[in-house]
XYZ file of C-alpha atoms in Angstrom:
709
model
C 206.868 -244.274 5.888
C 203.338 -244.620 7.343
C 200.580 -242.070 7.763
C 198.738 -242.337 11.063
C 195.446 -244.202 11.242
C 193.290 -244.659 14.325
C 191.996 -248.015 13.135
C 193.927 -250.335 10.838
C 196.678 -249.622 8.307
C 196.565 -247.280 5.369
C 197.131 -248.897 1.946
C 199.976 -247.884 -0.377
C 199.155 -246.955 -3.973
C 201.109 -243.763 -4.608
C 204.775 -243.568 -5.577
C 207.387 -243.241 -2.863
C 208.309 -239.777 -4.167
C 204.726 -238.546 -3.850
C 204.444 -240.026 -0.368
C 207.679 -238.276 0.601
C 206.252 -234.996 -0.706
C 203.178 -235.533 1.463
C 205.302 -236.336 4.488
C 207.313 -233.117 4.052
C 204.197 -230.999 3.635
C 202.405 -232.516 6.622
C 205.680 -232.233 8.531
C 205.474 -228.406 8.435
C 208.218 -227.826 5.831
C 206.205 -225.546 3.585
C 204.029 -224.014 6.284
C 207.075 -222.850 8.212
C 208.586 -221.611 4.963
C 205.415 -219.584 4.318
C 205.682 -217.910 7.710
C 209.125 -216.593 6.797
C 207.468 -214.072 4.452
C 204.354 -212.864 6.274
C 203.298 -210.070 3.906
C 204.170 -207.413 1.376
C 204.351 -203.774 2.385
C 202.880 -200.741 0.643
C 205.074 -198.276 2.532
C 206.993 -197.443 -0.639
C 203.856 -197.016 -2.796
C 203.505 -193.359 -3.889
C 200.650 -191.539 -2.124
C 199.107 -194.807 -0.903
C 197.414 -193.104 2.047
C 195.531 -190.750 -0.277
C 194.023 -193.488 -2.448
C 190.376 -194.565 -2.170
C 189.819 -197.869 -0.383
C 189.255 -199.809 -3.581
C 192.317 -198.265 -5.255
C 194.325 -199.248 -2.179
C 192.986 -202.776 -2.561
C 193.997 -202.910 -6.232
C 197.487 -201.695 -5.323
C 197.749 -204.345 -2.608
C 196.739 -207.180 -4.940
C 199.160 -205.952 -7.597
C 202.013 -205.870 -5.053
C 201.144 -209.388 -3.873
C 201.191 -210.635 -7.464
C 204.517 -208.923 -8.199
C 206.419 -209.558 -4.980
C 205.152 -212.694 -3.201
C 207.786 -215.448 -3.103
C 207.612 -218.036 -5.883
C 207.843 -221.545 -4.491
C 208.390 -224.682 -6.517
C 208.337 -227.748 -4.282
C 210.713 -230.588 -5.013
C 209.007 -232.955 -7.445
C 205.661 -231.133 -7.556
C 203.382 -232.022 -10.465
C 201.225 -228.880 -10.236
C 202.467 -225.361 -9.549
C 201.414 -222.256 -7.649
C 201.666 -221.550 -3.940
C 200.167 -219.174 -1.358
C 203.489 -218.109 0.131
C 202.604 -215.118 2.338
C 202.161 -216.124 5.950
C 199.511 -213.618 7.007
C 197.094 -215.277 4.577
C 197.099 -218.194 7.029
C 195.556 -215.780 9.540
C 192.607 -214.841 7.303
C 194.092 -211.489 6.294
C 195.033 -209.925 3.004
C 198.814 -210.290 3.493
C 199.827 -206.664 3.072
C 200.648 -203.851 5.482
C 200.983 -200.086 5.387
C 202.660 -198.271 8.261
C 203.034 -201.610 10.031
C 199.288 -202.294 10.049
C 197.252 -204.788 8.048
C 195.297 -202.976 5.370
C 192.381 -205.353 4.700
C 190.605 -208.376 6.096
C 189.546 -211.177 3.783
C 186.674 -213.485 2.882
C 185.674 -217.053 3.738
C 182.519 -219.184 3.952
C 182.055 -219.271 0.207
C 182.730 -221.651 -2.664
C 183.742 -219.777 -5.784
C 182.913 -220.457 -9.437
C 185.637 -222.861 -10.509
C 183.390 -224.325 -13.200
C 183.611 -221.227 -15.401
C 187.388 -221.153 -14.935
C 187.730 -224.750 -16.142
C 185.228 -224.683 -18.977
C 185.683 -221.139 -20.317
C 188.898 -219.843 -18.773
C 189.615 -216.617 -16.940
C 189.876 -214.795 -20.260
C 186.092 -215.088 -20.462
C 185.799 -213.452 -17.029
C 188.190 -210.697 -18.109
C 186.056 -210.049 -21.202
C 182.992 -209.766 -18.971
C 184.859 -207.307 -16.735
C 185.741 -205.133 -19.735
C 182.075 -205.074 -20.789
C 181.105 -204.130 -17.230
C 183.665 -201.330 -17.194
C 182.217 -199.887 -20.380
C 178.678 -200.253 -19.038
C 179.346 -198.545 -15.704
C 181.780 -195.919 -16.933
C 180.968 -192.635 -15.207
C 178.745 -194.246 -12.562
C 179.360 -195.068 -8.908
C 180.102 -198.658 -10.010
C 182.989 -197.762 -12.273
C 185.610 -198.183 -9.532
C 184.536 -201.767 -8.865
C 184.563 -202.596 -12.588
C 188.084 -201.139 -12.836
C 189.088 -203.223 -9.837
C 187.851 -206.413 -11.539
C 190.024 -205.688 -14.570
C 193.007 -204.780 -12.373
C 192.823 -207.874 -10.131
C 192.579 -210.251 -13.082
C 195.575 -208.496 -14.646
C 197.432 -208.993 -11.359
C 196.695 -212.693 -11.549
C 198.280 -212.724 -15.035
C 201.412 -211.159 -13.588
C 201.592 -213.882 -10.943
C 201.001 -216.519 -13.618
C 203.820 -215.122 -15.784
C 206.203 -215.215 -12.836
C 205.513 -218.911 -12.363
C 205.980 -219.646 -16.047
C 209.363 -217.909 -16.019
C 210.431 -219.809 -12.889
C 209.417 -223.151 -14.398
C 210.776 -222.458 -17.872
C 214.373 -222.330 -16.714
C 214.204 -225.703 -14.940
C 214.214 -228.664 -17.293
C 212.873 -231.064 -14.644
C 209.641 -229.038 -14.545
C 209.024 -228.905 -18.282
C 205.774 -230.857 -17.845
C 204.583 -228.311 -15.272
C 205.484 -225.443 -17.594
C 203.740 -226.960 -20.598
C 200.673 -227.741 -18.515
C 200.447 -224.235 -17.017
C 200.997 -222.257 -20.230
C 197.330 -221.713 -21.082
C 195.398 -222.500 -17.939
C 193.675 -221.057 -16.056
C 193.243 -218.241 -18.585
C 192.042 -220.540 -21.333
C 189.728 -223.509 -20.917
C 191.250 -226.790 -19.757
C 191.439 -229.559 -22.345
C 192.869 -232.440 -20.331
C 192.653 -233.827 -16.818
C 196.155 -232.614 -16.021
C 195.326 -229.107 -17.222
C 192.046 -229.126 -15.313
C 193.749 -230.054 -12.027
C 196.392 -227.371 -12.610
C 193.762 -224.769 -13.520
C 191.713 -225.541 -10.423
C 194.741 -225.435 -8.157
C 196.268 -222.257 -9.604
C 193.018 -220.324 -9.281
C 192.475 -221.592 -5.755
C 196.090 -220.786 -4.817
C 195.838 -217.189 -6.075
C 192.604 -216.539 -4.200
C 194.099 -217.863 -0.962
C 197.436 -216.080 -1.599
C 195.341 -212.906 -1.363
C 194.144 -213.982 2.088
C 190.787 -215.570 1.277
C 189.650 -219.042 2.297
C 187.367 -220.457 -0.413
C 185.893 -223.931 -0.532
C 186.632 -226.224 -3.461
C 183.154 -227.703 -3.833
C 182.299 -230.615 -6.121
C 185.734 -231.710 -7.280
C 184.568 -234.877 -9.047
C 181.858 -232.914 -10.886
C 184.486 -230.358 -11.931
C 187.196 -232.811 -13.001
C 185.367 -236.023 -13.836
C 184.604 -235.441 -17.503
C 188.233 -234.522 -18.202
C 189.525 -237.734 -16.655
C 186.929 -239.964 -18.268
C 187.776 -238.557 -21.703
C 191.532 -238.913 -21.175
C 191.074 -242.486 -19.967
C 188.897 -243.281 -22.966
C 191.443 -241.739 -25.348
C 194.324 -243.606 -23.712
C 196.094 -240.366 -22.739
C 196.386 -241.250 -19.070
C 196.110 -244.192 -16.701
C 194.281 -244.242 -13.380
C 197.600 -244.576 -11.562
C 198.959 -241.486 -13.335
C 195.778 -239.559 -12.589
C 195.963 -240.567 -8.918
C 199.514 -239.194 -8.694
C 198.497 -235.871 -10.247
C 195.431 -235.494 -8.048
C 197.407 -236.456 -4.943
C 199.658 -233.446 -5.569
C 196.581 -231.207 -5.455
C 195.830 -232.497 -1.950
C 199.460 -232.356 -0.842
C 199.844 -228.796 -2.081
C 196.765 -227.981 -0.017
C 198.776 -228.768 3.111
C 201.185 -225.893 2.414
C 199.941 -223.975 5.473
C 200.526 -226.795 7.969
C 202.781 -225.257 10.624
C 202.407 -227.385 13.757
C 202.119 -225.801 17.185
C 199.109 -224.852 19.310
C 196.297 -223.133 17.401
C 193.487 -223.128 19.963
C 190.748 -224.744 17.905
C 193.297 -226.503 15.723
C 195.113 -226.058 12.459
C 193.870 -226.933 8.969
C 190.626 -224.973 9.265
C 190.878 -222.916 6.109
C 187.435 -223.867 4.762
C 188.836 -225.685 1.714
C 186.127 -228.315 1.957
C 185.263 -230.738 -0.817
C 182.013 -232.370 -1.917
C 181.830 -235.708 -3.737
C 179.165 -237.609 -5.677
C 175.482 -236.787 -6.032
C 173.557 -235.756 -9.135
C 174.175 -232.969 -11.616
C 171.630 -230.308 -12.586
C 169.904 -232.754 -14.941
C 169.571 -235.387 -12.220
C 172.336 -237.620 -13.603
C 174.670 -239.270 -11.095
C 178.056 -237.532 -10.943
C 180.070 -240.315 -9.279
C 183.045 -241.102 -11.506
C 186.685 -242.121 -11.434
C 187.689 -238.886 -9.689
C 185.289 -239.705 -6.839
C 187.138 -242.934 -6.116
C 190.599 -241.409 -6.670
C 189.834 -238.791 -4.012
C 188.767 -241.533 -1.607
C 191.956 -243.463 -2.451
C 194.109 -240.430 -1.647
C 192.319 -239.611 1.602
C 192.557 -243.249 2.631
C 196.271 -243.525 1.897
C 197.607 -240.180 3.101
C 195.058 -239.356 5.801
C 195.187 -235.689 4.772
C 192.643 -233.870 6.903
C 193.061 -230.419 5.361
C 190.225 -231.012 2.871
C 187.222 -232.148 4.954
C 185.130 -234.074 2.457
C 181.385 -234.597 2.398
C 179.798 -237.223 0.168
C 176.352 -236.537 -1.278
C 174.422 -239.772 -0.794
C 170.836 -240.870 -1.286
C 168.826 -244.059 -0.940
C 169.664 -244.680 -4.610
C 173.433 -244.479 -4.101
C 175.449 -247.450 -5.292
C 176.363 -249.909 -2.545
C 179.948 -249.826 -3.866
C 180.190 -246.122 -3.034
C 178.687 -246.593 0.435
C 181.187 -249.325 1.237
C 184.111 -247.301 -0.095
C 183.064 -244.334 2.048
C 182.787 -246.643 5.072
C 186.278 -248.024 4.453
C 187.782 -244.537 4.581
C 185.734 -243.508 7.619
C 186.881 -246.610 9.484
C 190.514 -245.469 9.471
C 189.554 -242.494 11.643
C 190.354 -238.827 11.436
C 186.803 -237.745 10.641
C 187.751 -236.652 7.126
C 184.547 -237.987 5.538
C 181.034 -236.730 6.323
C 177.690 -237.398 4.653
C 174.959 -235.229 3.125
C 171.446 -236.580 2.554
C 171.151 -235.379 -1.023
C 167.431 -236.030 -1.511
C 166.404 -234.154 1.612
C 168.668 -231.189 0.843
C 167.515 -230.837 -2.766
C 163.855 -231.026 -1.703
C 164.595 -228.538 1.077
C 166.123 -226.047 -1.365
C 163.279 -226.430 -3.864
C 160.683 -225.904 -1.131
C 162.620 -222.847 0.003
C 162.335 -221.355 -3.481
C 165.300 -222.508 -5.566
C 164.699 -224.037 -8.978
C 165.252 -227.795 -9.193
C 168.300 -227.535 -11.468
C 169.845 -224.919 -9.193
C 169.127 -226.982 -6.077
C 170.865 -230.003 -7.577
C 174.072 -227.951 -7.829
C 174.340 -227.466 -4.067
C 177.682 -227.707 -2.333
C 178.980 -226.124 0.858
C 180.245 -222.746 1.991
C 183.745 -223.979 2.729
C 182.430 -225.567 5.924
C 179.206 -227.641 5.821
C 176.458 -225.058 5.445
C 174.563 -225.517 2.187
C 174.798 -222.983 -0.632
C 174.843 -222.796 -4.421
C 178.550 -222.530 -5.294
C 179.807 -219.528 -7.210
C 176.547 -217.640 -6.744
C 176.099 -217.075 -3.019
C 177.055 -214.455 -0.461
C 176.828 -216.206 2.890
C 177.243 -215.378 6.542
C 175.805 -217.319 9.434
C 174.791 -215.841 12.753
C 175.246 -218.233 15.681
C 173.553 -217.801 19.044
C 173.061 -219.827 22.207
C 169.453 -220.883 22.737
C 170.242 -222.158 26.241
C 171.183 -218.649 27.358
C 167.911 -217.350 25.911
C 166.023 -219.876 28.020
C 168.041 -219.192 31.156
C 168.537 -215.429 30.930
C 165.369 -214.263 29.179
C 162.587 -216.795 29.560
C 163.515 -217.834 33.119
C 164.923 -214.382 33.994
C 168.226 -215.720 35.345
C 166.151 -218.158 37.416
C 164.195 -215.356 39.069
C 161.024 -216.034 37.099
C 157.766 -215.745 38.944
C 156.653 -219.020 37.442
C 154.442 -220.532 34.758
C 151.141 -222.282 35.190
C 151.945 -224.973 32.629
C 154.684 -226.300 30.423
C 152.888 -224.899 27.383
C 153.006 -221.415 28.869
C 156.744 -221.827 29.516
C 157.345 -223.129 26.011
C 155.376 -220.305 24.393
C 157.366 -217.693 26.299
C 160.623 -219.300 25.188
C 159.543 -219.192 21.534
C 158.597 -215.515 21.921
C 162.061 -214.794 23.304
C 163.655 -216.875 20.564
C 161.844 -214.847 17.906
C 163.026 -211.560 19.393
C 166.630 -212.798 19.325
C 166.535 -214.118 15.749
C 164.896 -210.974 14.380
C 167.418 -208.770 16.178
C 170.327 -210.780 14.758
C 169.010 -210.605 11.211
C 168.185 -206.899 11.434
C 171.592 -206.034 12.893
C 173.404 -207.946 10.156
C 171.314 -206.440 7.392
C 172.109 -202.954 8.659
C 175.793 -203.720 8.147
C 175.203 -204.177 4.433
C 172.016 -202.357 3.417
C 171.639 -198.589 3.315
C 168.492 -197.800 5.361
C 168.272 -194.416 3.654
C 167.636 -195.882 0.209
C 164.252 -195.148 -1.405
C 161.453 -197.515 -0.469
C 161.483 -200.740 -2.478
C 164.936 -199.909 -3.874
C 167.778 -201.892 -2.331
C 171.098 -200.146 -1.961
C 174.019 -201.985 -0.422
C 176.541 -199.976 1.540
C 180.111 -199.621 0.255
C 182.019 -202.290 2.134
C 185.494 -203.772 2.503
C 186.934 -204.364 -0.992
C 187.016 -208.036 -1.935
C 187.398 -208.072 -5.706
C 189.546 -211.209 -5.864
C 186.615 -213.339 -4.713
C 183.983 -211.165 -6.391
C 185.278 -211.912 -9.901
C 184.608 -215.591 -9.217
C 181.033 -215.083 -7.981
C 178.334 -214.942 -10.661
C 176.420 -211.671 -10.615
C 179.123 -209.412 -9.186
C 180.755 -208.301 -12.443
C 177.401 -208.115 -14.194
C 175.878 -205.899 -11.483
C 179.006 -203.863 -10.844
C 178.713 -204.776 -7.162
C 181.146 -206.718 -4.992
C 180.548 -209.873 -2.988
C 179.807 -207.733 0.090
C 177.546 -205.277 -1.731
C 174.767 -207.509 -3.043
C 176.652 -208.679 -6.118
C 176.060 -212.460 -6.021
C 172.851 -214.050 -7.293
C 171.882 -215.133 -3.772
C 172.540 -213.095 -0.618
C 172.143 -215.052 2.566
C 172.212 -214.341 6.312
C 171.599 -217.613 8.130
C 170.646 -217.698 11.838
C 172.143 -220.785 13.502
C 170.602 -221.989 16.719
C 173.189 -223.374 19.134
C 172.814 -225.357 22.323
C 169.605 -226.871 20.994
C 169.933 -230.281 22.700
C 170.723 -228.507 25.996
C 167.638 -226.323 25.651
C 165.538 -229.382 24.801
C 166.897 -231.293 27.809
C 166.345 -228.307 30.100
C 162.741 -227.831 29.015
C 162.112 -231.560 29.328
C 163.584 -231.689 32.840
C 161.362 -228.789 33.957
C 158.357 -230.474 32.387
C 159.013 -233.725 34.230
C 160.273 -232.467 37.590
C 157.834 -229.578 38.007
C 154.708 -230.184 35.943
C 154.421 -233.968 35.455
C 156.080 -235.668 38.414
C 155.741 -232.675 40.758
C 159.052 -233.413 42.466
C 159.659 -229.745 43.167
C 157.708 -226.489 42.942
C 158.639 -224.122 40.132
C 159.808 -221.262 42.372
C 161.818 -223.642 44.567
C 163.422 -225.211 41.489
C 164.468 -221.794 40.188
C 166.204 -221.072 43.496
C 167.976 -224.446 43.383
C 169.270 -223.728 39.870
C 170.265 -220.178 40.808
C 172.316 -221.701 43.643
C 173.979 -224.112 41.198
C 172.343 -227.179 42.783
C 174.189 -226.589 46.068
C 172.729 -228.710 48.886
C 170.416 -230.575 46.514
C 172.588 -233.439 45.286
C 169.866 -236.135 45.511
C 167.544 -234.115 43.294
C 170.417 -233.292 40.924
C 171.280 -236.973 40.582
C 167.597 -237.743 40.049
C 167.429 -235.175 37.249
C 170.593 -236.539 35.663
C 169.847 -240.257 35.923
C 166.089 -240.708 36.078
C 165.143 -239.296 32.703
C 166.074 -240.290 29.174
C 167.280 -237.201 27.357
C 167.735 -236.225 23.703
C 169.654 -238.846 21.745
C 168.037 -241.945 23.229
C 165.018 -242.305 20.906
C 162.619 -241.035 23.579
C 159.603 -239.603 21.771
C 158.631 -237.315 24.627
C 161.894 -235.396 24.823
C 162.548 -235.638 21.086
C 159.109 -234.119 20.523
C 160.329 -230.895 22.150
C 163.220 -230.822 19.679
C 160.758 -231.339 16.817
C 158.684 -228.370 17.983
C 161.646 -226.030 18.444
C 163.080 -226.848 15.016
C 159.712 -226.099 13.389
C 159.130 -222.889 15.338
C 162.704 -221.684 14.764
C 162.427 -222.356 11.022
C 159.113 -220.484 10.938
C 160.788 -217.495 12.590
C 163.661 -217.569 10.079
C 161.234 -217.857 7.173
C 159.343 -214.813 8.428
C 162.510 -212.767 7.738
C 163.002 -214.195 4.241
C 163.561 -211.639 1.462
C 163.717 -208.772 3.946
C 166.106 -206.244 2.406
C 166.836 -208.743 -0.346
C 168.306 -211.427 1.918
C 167.540 -215.093 2.306
C 167.462 -216.173 5.968
C 167.573 -219.993 6.059
C 167.647 -221.733 9.417
C 170.638 -223.756 10.594
C 171.630 -225.762 13.682
C 175.245 -225.649 14.864
C 177.704 -224.751 17.578
C 181.027 -225.171 15.717
C 182.680 -225.672 19.115
C 181.187 -222.542 20.658
C 179.983 -224.583 23.592
C 183.458 -223.811 24.958
C 183.083 -220.034 24.777
C 179.461 -220.197 25.922
C 180.174 -222.292 29.025
C 181.344 -219.409 31.277
C 178.075 -217.576 30.620
C 175.734 -220.489 31.272
C 173.997 -221.165 34.554
C 173.166 -224.580 35.995
C 170.805 -226.609 33.826
C 167.523 -228.219 34.950
C 168.763 -231.622 33.739
C 171.453 -231.738 36.434
C 174.494 -229.999 34.962
C 176.272 -227.385 37.041
C 177.038 -223.876 35.848
C 179.827 -223.409 33.308
C 180.028 -227.045 32.231
C 180.772 -227.742 28.547
C 177.614 -229.226 27.060
C 176.410 -230.478 23.665
C 177.807 -229.709 20.223
C 175.782 -229.050 17.061
C 172.545 -231.105 17.033
C 174.203 -233.947 18.926
C 173.409 -235.414 22.341
C 174.972 -234.132 25.525
C 178.126 -236.281 26.014
C 177.405 -239.065 28.475
C 173.631 -238.763 28.188
C 173.406 -240.925 25.052
C 172.981 -244.412 26.492
C 171.190 -246.294 23.719
C 173.822 -246.274 20.979
C 174.390 -244.643 17.609
C 171.128 -245.860 16.071
C 169.116 -244.165 18.818
C 171.089 -240.941 18.315
C 170.235 -240.922 14.614
C 166.563 -241.652 15.341
C 166.308 -238.769 17.808
C 168.030 -236.362 15.435
C 165.899 -237.377 12.457
C 162.536 -236.923 14.152
C 162.703 -233.182 13.470
C 161.778 -231.999 9.987
C 165.349 -231.234 8.953
C 164.224 -230.082 5.523
C 163.291 -226.876 7.352
C 166.927 -226.295 8.364
C 167.868 -225.242 4.850
C 171.341 -224.062 5.853
C 172.166 -227.323 7.628
C 171.887 -229.314 10.844
C 175.001 -231.196 11.927
C 175.003 -234.499 13.781
C 178.285 -235.740 15.271
C 178.775 -239.395 16.153
C 182.009 -240.838 17.524
C 182.606 -244.585 17.487
C 185.302 -246.730 19.046
C 187.631 -248.569 16.629
C 186.580 -251.965 17.999
C 182.963 -251.306 16.995
C 183.822 -251.088 13.293
C 186.476 -253.775 12.868
C 186.420 -256.323 10.069
C 183.797 -256.836 7.409
C 181.050 -256.498 9.984
C 182.417 -253.065 10.843
C 181.976 -251.900 7.259
C 178.422 -253.225 7.310
C 177.806 -251.380 10.578
C 178.926 -248.066 9.127
C 176.932 -248.613 5.938
C 173.844 -249.445 8.000
C 174.230 -246.255 10.046
C 174.505 -244.206 6.850
C 171.513 -245.965 5.296
C 169.455 -245.331 8.434
C 170.463 -241.665 8.425
C 169.317 -241.363 4.792
C 166.081 -243.297 5.221
C 164.999 -241.418 8.344
C 165.604 -237.960 6.882
C 168.949 -236.778 8.233
C 170.684 -233.715 6.833
C 174.436 -233.817 7.565
C 176.309 -236.435 9.618
C 179.924 -236.501 10.766
C 181.086 -239.980 11.767
C 184.466 -240.205 13.473
C 186.374 -243.199 14.755
C 188.171 -242.141 17.915
C 189.666 -243.783 20.989
C 189.817 -242.029 24.348
C 192.955 -243.903 25.401
C 194.709 -242.944 22.183
C 193.774 -239.271 22.563
C 195.022 -239.235 26.159
C 198.292 -240.743 24.989
C 198.567 -238.089 22.273
C 198.114 -235.407 24.933
C 201.079 -236.800 26.836
C 203.330 -237.434 23.825
C 202.314 -235.052 21.016
C 205.583 -235.622 19.177
C 204.438 -239.167 18.358
C 201.018 -238.158 16.995
C 201.678 -235.193 14.700
C 199.259 -236.352 11.980
C 196.482 -237.705 14.243
C 193.329 -235.979 12.985
C 189.966 -235.529 14.693
C 186.710 -234.069 13.429
C 185.804 -230.813 15.170
C 182.720 -229.584 13.359
C 182.937 -228.327 9.792
C 186.656 -228.830 9.925
C 189.259 -231.353 10.977
C 192.293 -230.573 13.079
C 195.421 -232.434 13.964
C 194.700 -233.275 17.578
C 198.064 -232.078 18.888
C 197.445 -228.571 17.479
C 194.348 -228.125 19.667
C 194.909 -226.391 22.988
C 194.173 -228.420 26.112
C 190.684 -227.003 26.570
C 189.703 -228.146 23.076
C 191.490 -231.471 23.503
C 189.639 -232.147 26.734
C 186.312 -231.367 25.073
C 187.047 -233.788 22.220
C 188.079 -236.480 24.703
C 184.858 -235.954 26.682
C 182.837 -236.390 23.490
C 184.620 -239.625 22.597
C 183.254 -242.964 23.607
C 181.273 -245.938 22.429
C 177.880 -245.303 20.907
C 177.535 -248.921 19.906
């Protein structure tokens, strides 16, 4: 049995039985099984319709705990499974009167550290204290819900113990699950089981949490067990592999539009702890081993690297990247920590950073997070240039200033509108009051601050509450402004008013000028200081706008740069661009060059991207680079990848996704999907098996693929 690799062969370290388990899971066995039981129903619950919303939620979670199918996979080493199919659709898997009762939560990484080190009993004790504290107040119902949901988790836990107890072949699973996650883990095996069981319950209830820093969470347990001779590295690898394989339990195959496997269960590796000590340990390398061997793309993994990172780690990361699939991405740890400290976080807190289940930066287990994406190109076209009916500007500076004014209006509107969803505008001045919102207790109990405040994740409970504006289409806006600057103001190839009419007419009858605009100028991604300078200015001005909203109504408003594939949905609303693209074309993704315009290679792309002060994009700024397999072959290929990573770190990058992809291979997979079921590609903050993308998404990925070397 082999697991697909774009470039080279995957090594074999795991047992044949574990590899067979992985093959079954990736082959849709458990995902299709999950779909057989989509949800529980509350139709038989007495007087359900008359209950308050939070009491309905508690009843739903209790029914899920009592009635969801128990699944024990053949040969599994850790137990627990999210077996209700509607959870795959980002819903609490319960209905009443045939309708879904509640939506669910994602874009967060919950507090697994407390679960491992103190156990859920410590959280339950905190909930009981909160209930006593808020008894008789408007926060009593939430405190009661915390107690109820944790009790529901105990019911689910007991059901698994009973199922395992009667099967002798799973005695090890039973013994290992007896105390965790309710008591603190004492061994590596218990820690992995505790982490998985907690994660599985949260996702069983419809939520999509990130995992966060798995080597930080598990490393000390493994190092102690290795030192005490209680486990070998090979045994630990087998146990940890089952964590990753179990995480594929929602793989169902089929066409999912933007792809399967995007459940935000992202992982972070390496980096320093809160004291500044390097975290990298045996778990770090075991995770890389497992990703390398099985090619599992359901846990997109980002490695925290710095200029001080060990060369051994850089090379190991490069080896996994080279196989393709885009499973590994890179954070520039030093820049991100400095960015967070400058933004106002304490140094120890900043060092704890992970992701939100995608790649946006947050402090795990303490952060409410939503991001607000928007298309800057449409602001330029529709507002600043008035749908290409503008009367004109006397200079490029006047044009640029008007664009920034329009950008500020948009960002402030987005932030204000989102804050109104959560904050009661009728509260007394200087007294924040969050509106009652959709119940979400199952995630709230794992977010520091919620139980203590008696407020849920959606009601201001977490330590940090964040609404992050994300500018999209930035390279397209930069290229458009640059083309106007050159064609109209510098080279005077066309008058402003005439150019607006040409663009309004979608370049019809002006092919020579269109080709001139496309081919004559060097656009973003080619290390051209003139065009890159526009990107530098926009990033600074956008960050300034976001910072001007900071702390309004108690929210942080860090800037971010992304599209997350929205260039597809934006395309029908976009007009022709000044740099020669016709209306409705699919353009750039994230903070990456327009496909086909990057002519100077990957190094030039990184240089263009890094010229902006990316420490100002506190939430994140994603760079995507796709390389052909031939460009990274052999020992020199490893050195090439390491050099690209080192350049990214040295020049001040933020987040980089390197993927090894081959246009010919992707075209073949389009024709014969049955032969490429496990072929993975990086999309943005997630990976997807290529054959589960619809054709529109597949075509976009193919268009982005090519040689940057």
